[in-house]
Amino acid sequence: MKNSIFSRFTKLSLAALLLLSLTAFTGCPNNAGTDPTSDPVDSSLSVIGTWVDAGEYGNSYYEVTESYFKNYGDYGYEGSEYDSYEGDNVTIVPESTTSGYIYIIYTKAYEFTEEDKSDDDSWTATTWPSAGFYRYSTTAPDVGKWYALHYKNLTASSVDISGASGTVTSTDSLEEAKAEFTVAKDYYGYYSSCALVNE
């Protein structure tokens, strides 16, 4: 009887000692299921809001809600307001606490023509990318397709935002947009340094 109790106690002690030594060498689990080297998403920070890039030549606004996105601005004087592109089906995919992607389906997008539109006030003359006329409209070829923006350096009151710019201007699906409009593919060369508009 004495031997069996001693033997059981010894086996339990050896098992505990083995477990302790394994823990010392391998370390304790760090938030099981997460990557401790990644920057976790902080739910207290959000890119949702109205952001303004107040520059030397006027203001550019990025309005982000849970359902729609709108870019508009002004040239710094009364009556100089303009509308740019817009979208719905907003899908925000954070990469980290301070960066991520905003995906939208265009409801208003850039449209260009080389036809003479000088008699139509909805068009503006331009020399870029070539001579012609442009406007932002609900009939532009990209309307109804997916587009992306990237944001970084997000704080409670500021963020850097860039719209994708490259050879592809829209995609047919969200999955294609996620694969195409990436930082790695150099779609985001210029970021607007924005401050949160306190409304």
PDB file of C-alpha atoms in Angstrom:
ATOM      1  CA  MET A   1       0.000   0.000   0.000  1.00  0.00           C
ATOM      2  CA  LYS A   2       2.784   2.385   0.977  1.00  0.00           C
ATOM      3  CA  ASN A   3       4.659   1.589  -2.211  1.00  0.00           C
ATOM      4  CA  SER A   4       1.668   2.188  -4.486  1.00  0.00           C
ATOM      5  CA  ILE A   5       0.875   5.597  -2.897  1.00  0.00           C
ATOM      6  CA  PHE A   6       4.553   6.598  -3.107  1.00  0.00           C
ATOM      7  CA  SER A   7       4.737   5.324  -6.661  1.00  0.00           C
ATOM      8  CA  ARG A   8       1.595   7.278  -7.713  1.00  0.00           C
ATOM      9  CA  PHE A   9       2.931  10.443  -5.991  1.00  0.00           C
ATOM     10  CA  THR A  10       6.294  10.056  -7.747  1.00  0.00           C
ATOM     11  CA  LYS A  11       4.635   9.631 -11.159  1.00  0.00           C
ATOM     12  CA  LEU A  12       2.484  12.730 -10.610  1.00  0.00           C
ATOM     13  CA  SER A  13       5.511  14.740  -9.489  1.00  0.00           C
ATOM     14  CA  LEU A  14       7.511  13.660 -12.524  1.00  0.00           C
ATOM     15  CA  ALA A  15       4.622  14.570 -14.852  1.00  0.00           C
ATOM     16  CA  ALA A  16       4.311  18.014 -13.231  1.00  0.00           C
ATOM     17  CA  LEU A  17       8.078  18.531 -13.485  1.00  0.00           C
ATOM     18  CA  LEU A  18       8.039  17.549 -17.176  1.00  0.00           C
ATOM     19  CA  LEU A  19       5.149  19.937 -17.900  1.00  0.00           C
ATOM     20  CA  LEU A  20       6.941  22.762 -16.064  1.00  0.00           C
ATOM     21  CA  SER A  21      10.159  22.203 -18.008  1.00  0.00           C
ATOM     22  CA  LEU A  22       8.296  22.144 -21.345  1.00  0.00           C
ATOM     23  CA  THR A  23       6.591  25.435 -20.485  1.00  0.00           C
ATOM     24  CA  ALA A  24       9.940  26.995 -19.607  1.00  0.00           C
ATOM     25  CA  PHE A  25      11.412  26.049 -22.982  1.00  0.00           C
ATOM     26  CA  THR A  26       8.426  26.766 -25.219  1.00  0.00           C
ATOM     27  CA  GLY A  27       6.798  29.647 -23.361  1.00  0.00           C
ATOM     28  CA  CYS A  28       3.153  30.085 -22.542  1.00  0.00           C
ATOM     29  CA  PRO A  29       0.637  30.581 -25.299  1.00  0.00           C
ATOM     30  CA  ASN A  30       0.280  34.272 -26.224  1.00  0.00           C
ATOM     31  CA  ASN A  31      -3.386  34.971 -27.033  1.00  0.00           C
ATOM     32  CA  ALA A  32      -4.027  31.615 -28.654  1.00  0.00           C
ATOM     33  CA  GLY A  33      -5.307  32.001 -32.213  1.00  0.00           C
ATOM     34  CA  THR A  34      -3.630  35.357 -32.868  1.00  0.00           C
ATOM     35  CA  ASP A  35      -0.313  36.323 -34.348  1.00  0.00           C
ATOM     36  CA  PRO A  36       1.602  38.202 -31.626  1.00  0.00           C
ATOM     37  CA  THR A  37       3.738  39.948 -34.272  1.00  0.00           C
ATOM     38  CA  SER A  38       0.748  41.479 -36.049  1.00  0.00           C
ATOM     39  CA  ASP A  39      -0.766  44.842 -35.188  1.00  0.00           C
ATOM     40  CA  PRO A  40      -4.209  44.034 -33.776  1.00  0.00           C
ATOM     41  CA  VAL A  41      -7.279  45.967 -34.885  1.00  0.00           C
ATOM     42  CA  ASP A  42      -8.261  48.549 -32.259  1.00  0.00           C
ATOM     43  CA  SER A  43     -12.025  49.004 -32.377  1.00  0.00           C
ATOM     44  CA  SER A  44     -11.735  52.428 -30.738  1.00  0.00           C
ATOM     45  CA  LEU A  45     -10.217  53.833 -33.964  1.00  0.00           C
ATOM     46  CA  SER A  46     -12.430  54.169 -37.015  1.00  0.00           C
ATOM     47  CA  VAL A  47     -11.987  55.582 -40.499  1.00  0.00           C
ATOM     48  CA  ILE A  48     -15.713  56.333 -40.563  1.00  0.00           C
ATOM     49  CA  GLY A  49     -16.209  60.093 -40.508  1.00  0.00           C
ATOM     50  CA  THR A  50     -15.684  63.186 -42.633  1.00  0.00           C
ATOM     51  CA  TRP A  51     -12.025  63.949 -43.268  1.00  0.00           C
ATOM     52  CA  VAL A  52     -10.531  67.072 -44.867  1.00  0.00           C
ATOM     53  CA  ASP A  53      -7.202  67.629 -46.570  1.00  0.00           C
ATOM     54  CA  ALA A  54      -6.800  71.394 -46.185  1.00  0.00           C
ATOM     55  CA  GLY A  55      -4.203  72.304 -48.776  1.00  0.00           C
ATOM     56  CA  GLU A  56      -2.759  75.424 -50.323  1.00  0.00           C
ATOM     57  CA  TYR A  57      -5.204  75.235 -53.244  1.00  0.00           C
ATOM     58  CA  GLY A  58      -8.360  74.399 -51.309  1.00  0.00           C
ATOM     59  CA  ASN A  59      -9.983  71.581 -49.405  1.00  0.00           C
ATOM     60  CA  SER A  60     -10.625  67.989 -50.379  1.00  0.00           C
ATOM     61  CA  TYR A  61     -13.160  66.049 -48.328  1.00  0.00           C
ATOM     62  CA  TYR A  62     -13.513  62.294 -47.854  1.00  0.00           C
ATOM     63  CA  GLU A  63     -16.848  61.355 -46.332  1.00  0.00           C
ATOM     64  CA  VAL A  64     -16.938  57.746 -45.161  1.00  0.00           C
ATOM     65  CA  THR A  65     -20.044  56.171 -43.638  1.00  0.00           C
ATOM     66  CA  GLU A  66     -21.058  52.566 -43.105  1.00  0.00           C
ATOM     67  CA  SER A  67     -23.091  52.647 -46.321  1.00  0.00           C
ATOM     68  CA  TYR A  68     -21.664  55.260 -48.701  1.00  0.00           C
ATOM     69  CA  PHE A  69     -18.528  57.201 -49.629  1.00  0.00           C
ATOM     70  CA  LYS A  70     -18.186  60.651 -51.174  1.00  0.00           C
ATOM     71  CA  ASN A  71     -15.202  62.757 -52.296  1.00  0.00           C
ATOM     72  CA  TYR A  72     -15.781  66.475 -52.875  1.00  0.00           C
ATOM     73  CA  GLY A  73     -14.043  69.786 -52.281  1.00  0.00           C
ATOM     74  CA  ASP A  74     -13.564  73.461 -52.972  1.00  0.00           C
ATOM     75  CA  TYR A  75     -10.812  75.731 -54.222  1.00  0.00           C
ATOM     76  CA  GLY A  76     -10.832  77.902 -51.121  1.00  0.00           C
ATOM     77  CA  TYR A  77     -13.349  80.546 -52.116  1.00  0.00           C
ATOM     78  CA  GLU A  78     -17.133  80.826 -52.158  1.00  0.00           C
ATOM     79  CA  GLY A  79     -18.778  79.229 -55.155  1.00  0.00           C
ATOM     80  CA  SER A  80     -15.782  77.011 -55.951  1.00  0.00           C
ATOM     81  CA  GLU A  81     -17.309  73.779 -54.605  1.00  0.00           C
ATOM     82  CA  TYR A  82     -17.079  70.642 -56.704  1.00  0.00           C
ATOM     83  CA  ASP A  83     -18.147  67.002 -56.494  1.00  0.00           C
ATOM     84  CA  SER A  84     -15.833  64.140 -57.347  1.00  0.00           C
ATOM     85  CA  TYR A  85     -16.489  60.403 -57.144  1.00  0.00           C
ATOM     86  CA  GLU A  86     -18.982  58.583 -54.919  1.00  0.00           C
ATOM     87  CA  GLY A  87     -19.918  55.040 -54.028  1.00  0.00           C
ATOM     88  CA  ASP A  88     -22.066  52.742 -51.947  1.00  0.00           C
ATOM     89  CA  ASN A  89     -21.702  49.195 -50.582  1.00  0.00           C
ATOM     90  CA  VAL A  90     -18.840  50.466 -48.429  1.00  0.00           C
ATOM     91  CA  THR A  91     -16.646  47.599 -47.245  1.00  0.00           C
ATOM     92  CA  ILE A  92     -13.870  48.491 -44.806  1.00  0.00           C
ATOM     93  CA  VAL A  93     -11.101  45.925 -44.383  1.00  0.00           C
ATOM     94  CA  PRO A  94      -8.571  46.897 -41.691  1.00  0.00           C
ATOM     95  CA  GLU A  95      -5.004  45.622 -42.047  1.00  0.00           C
ATOM     96  CA  SER A  96      -4.042  46.795 -38.578  1.00  0.00           C
ATOM     97  CA  THR A  97      -5.008  49.336 -35.938  1.00  0.00           C
ATOM     98  CA  THR A  98      -3.972  52.214 -38.186  1.00  0.00           C
ATOM     99  CA  SER A  99      -4.309  51.077 -41.800  1.00  0.00           C
ATOM    100  CA  GLY A 100      -6.611  49.302 -44.199  1.00  0.00           C
ATOM    101  CA  TYR A 101      -8.700  49.431 -47.350  1.00  0.00           C
ATOM    102  CA  ILE A 102     -12.055  51.004 -48.182  1.00  0.00           C
ATOM    103  CA  TYR A 103     -13.924  49.322 -51.049  1.00  0.00           C
ATOM    104  CA  ILE A 104     -16.912  50.914 -52.787  1.00  0.00           C
ATOM    105  CA  ILE A 105     -19.146  50.357 -55.775  1.00  0.00           C
ATOM    106  CA  TYR A 106     -19.012  53.516 -57.863  1.00  0.00           C
ATOM    107  CA  THR A 107     -22.263  55.469 -58.122  1.00  0.00           C
ATOM    108  CA  LYS A 108     -20.462  58.457 -59.663  1.00  0.00           C
ATOM    109  CA  ALA A 109     -17.094  58.279 -61.419  1.00  0.00           C
ATOM    110  CA  TYR A 110     -14.625  60.020 -63.757  1.00  0.00           C
ATOM    111  CA  GLU A 111     -15.642  60.244 -67.405  1.00  0.00           C
ATOM    112  CA  PHE A 112     -13.461  61.572 -70.251  1.00  0.00           C
ATOM    113  CA  THR A 113     -14.086  62.332 -73.902  1.00  0.00           C
ATOM    114  CA  GLU A 114     -12.134  63.927 -76.720  1.00  0.00           C
ATOM    115  CA  GLU A 115     -15.387  65.196 -78.249  1.00  0.00           C
ATOM    116  CA  ASP A 116     -16.013  68.944 -78.080  1.00  0.00           C
ATOM    117  CA  LYS A 117     -18.279  69.482 -75.073  1.00  0.00           C
ATOM    118  CA  SER A 118     -17.700  73.231 -74.739  1.00  0.00           C
ATOM    119  CA  ASP A 119     -21.452  73.901 -75.061  1.00  0.00           C
ATOM    120  CA  ASP A 120     -22.283  71.600 -72.120  1.00  0.00           C
ATOM    121  CA  ASP A 121     -21.683  73.071 -68.635  1.00  0.00           C
ATOM    122  CA  SER A 122     -21.456  69.623 -67.073  1.00  0.00           C
ATOM    123  CA  TRP A 123     -18.082  69.053 -68.811  1.00  0.00           C
ATOM    124  CA  THR A 124     -14.736  70.736 -68.039  1.00  0.00           C
ATOM    125  CA  ALA A 125     -11.914  71.196 -70.540  1.00  0.00           C
ATOM    126  CA  THR A 126      -8.666  69.420 -69.689  1.00  0.00           C
ATOM    127  CA  THR A 127      -5.274  68.633 -71.187  1.00  0.00           C
ATOM    128  CA  TRP A 128      -4.698  65.556 -69.001  1.00  0.00           C
ATOM    129  CA  PRO A 129      -4.357  62.706 -69.805  1.00  0.00           C
ATOM    130  CA  SER A 130      -4.905  64.235 -73.230  1.00  0.00           C
ATOM    131  CA  ALA A 131      -6.846  67.179 -74.617  1.00  0.00           C
ATOM    132  CA  GLY A 132     -10.574  66.784 -74.153  1.00  0.00           C
ATOM    133  CA  PHE A 133     -13.327  67.169 -71.596  1.00  0.00           C
ATOM    134  CA  TYR A 134     -14.073  65.428 -68.308  1.00  0.00           C
ATOM    135  CA  ARG A 135     -16.755  65.226 -65.665  1.00  0.00           C
ATOM    136  CA  TYR A 136     -17.830  63.055 -62.758  1.00  0.00           C
ATOM    137  CA  SER A 137     -21.127  61.435 -63.665  1.00  0.00           C
ATOM    138  CA  THR A 138     -23.524  58.608 -62.939  1.00  0.00           C
ATOM    139  CA  THR A 139     -23.091  57.404 -66.541  1.00  0.00           C
ATOM    140  CA  ALA A 140     -19.295  56.979 -66.437  1.00  0.00           C
ATOM    141  CA  PRO A 141     -18.017  53.562 -67.577  1.00  0.00           C
ATOM    142  CA  ASP A 142     -16.839  52.620 -64.055  1.00  0.00           C
ATOM    143  CA  VAL A 143     -20.229  53.195 -62.405  1.00  0.00           C
ATOM    144  CA  GLY A 144     -21.581  49.959 -60.907  1.00  0.00           C
ATOM    145  CA  LYS A 145     -18.093  48.494 -60.487  1.00  0.00           C
ATOM    146  CA  TRP A 146     -15.738  48.166 -57.509  1.00  0.00           C
ATOM    147  CA  TYR A 147     -13.009  50.643 -56.543  1.00  0.00           C
ATOM    148  CA  ALA A 148     -10.663  50.952 -53.561  1.00  0.00           C
ATOM    149  CA  LEU A 149      -8.939  53.464 -51.342  1.00  0.00           C
ATOM    150  CA  HIS A 150      -6.164  52.840 -48.853  1.00  0.00           C
ATOM    151  CA  TYR A 151      -5.735  54.578 -45.506  1.00  0.00           C
ATOM    152  CA  LYS A 152      -2.823  54.616 -43.083  1.00  0.00           C
ATOM    153  CA  ASN A 153      -1.557  56.442 -39.968  1.00  0.00           C
ATOM    154  CA  LEU A 154      -5.080  56.515 -38.543  1.00  0.00           C
ATOM    155  CA  THR A 155      -5.538  58.275 -35.206  1.00  0.00           C
ATOM    156  CA  ALA A 156      -8.642  59.560 -33.449  1.00  0.00           C
ATOM    157  CA  SER A 157      -8.311  62.871 -35.329  1.00  0.00           C
ATOM    158  CA  SER A 158      -6.216  62.278 -38.465  1.00  0.00           C
ATOM    159  CA  VAL A 159      -5.598  59.853 -41.307  1.00  0.00           C
ATOM    160  CA  ASP A 160      -3.761  59.615 -44.643  1.00  0.00           C
ATOM    161  CA  ILE A 161      -6.049  58.551 -47.514  1.00  0.00           C
ATOM    162  CA  SER A 162      -5.276  57.600 -51.115  1.00  0.00           C
ATOM    163  CA  GLY A 163      -7.561  56.515 -53.933  1.00  0.00           C
ATOM    164  CA  ALA A 164      -6.269  53.732 -56.181  1.00  0.00           C
ATOM    165  CA  SER A 165      -4.641  55.051 -59.348  1.00  0.00           C
ATOM    166  CA  GLY A 166      -3.244  52.815 -62.052  1.00  0.00           C
ATOM    167  CA  THR A 167      -3.969  50.900 -65.216  1.00  0.00           C
ATOM    168  CA  VAL A 168      -7.119  49.290 -63.810  1.00  0.00           C
ATOM    169  CA  THR A 169      -9.814  51.783 -62.752  1.00  0.00           C
ATOM    170  CA  SER A 170     -12.478  49.364 -61.494  1.00  0.00           C
ATOM    171  CA  THR A 171     -13.284  45.676 -61.162  1.00  0.00           C
ATOM    172  CA  ASP A 172     -16.430  43.597 -61.539  1.00  0.00           C
ATOM    173  CA  SER A 173     -16.272  42.039 -58.063  1.00  0.00           C
ATOM    174  CA  LEU A 174     -15.073  42.793 -54.545  1.00  0.00           C
ATOM    175  CA  GLU A 175     -12.714  39.807 -54.670  1.00  0.00           C
ATOM    176  CA  GLU A 176     -11.075  41.201 -57.816  1.00  0.00           C
ATOM    177  CA  ALA A 177     -10.789  44.642 -56.198  1.00  0.00           C
ATOM    178  CA  LYS A 178      -9.067  43.137 -53.163  1.00  0.00           C
ATOM    179  CA  ALA A 179      -6.598  41.308 -55.391  1.00  0.00           C
ATOM    180  CA  GLU A 180      -5.930  44.222 -57.748  1.00  0.00           C
ATOM    181  CA  PHE A 181      -5.962  47.468 -55.754  1.00  0.00           C
ATOM    182  CA  THR A 182      -3.078  46.795 -53.381  1.00  0.00           C
ATOM    183  CA  VAL A 183      -0.200  48.793 -51.959  1.00  0.00           C
ATOM    184  CA  ALA A 184       2.148  46.079 -53.248  1.00  0.00           C
ATOM    185  CA  LYS A 185       0.983  46.782 -56.819  1.00  0.00           C
ATOM    186  CA  ASP A 186       1.770  50.513 -56.407  1.00  0.00           C
ATOM    187  CA  TYR A 187      -1.792  51.802 -56.728  1.00  0.00           C
ATOM    188  CA  TYR A 188      -1.288  54.353 -53.938  1.00  0.00           C
ATOM    189  CA  GLY A 189       1.433  56.853 -54.747  1.00  0.00           C
ATOM    190  CA  TYR A 190      -0.020  60.005 -53.171  1.00  0.00           C
ATOM    191  CA  TYR A 191      -1.823  60.263 -49.830  1.00  0.00           C
ATOM    192  CA  SER A 192      -3.944  63.177 -48.642  1.00  0.00           C
ATOM    193  CA  SER A 193      -3.087  64.130 -45.052  1.00  0.00           C
ATOM    194  CA  CYS A 194      -6.520  64.580 -43.518  1.00  0.00           C
ATOM    195  CA  ALA A 195      -7.962  65.859 -40.270  1.00  0.00           C
ATOM    196  CA  LEU A 196     -11.298  64.782 -38.831  1.00  0.00           C
ATOM    197  CA  VAL A 197     -14.054  67.350 -39.364  1.00  0.00           C
ATOM    198  CA  ASN A 198     -15.807  67.993 -36.063  1.00  0.00           C
ATOM    199  CA  GLU A 199     -19.481  68.216 -36.981  1.00  0.00           C
TER     200      GLU A 199
END
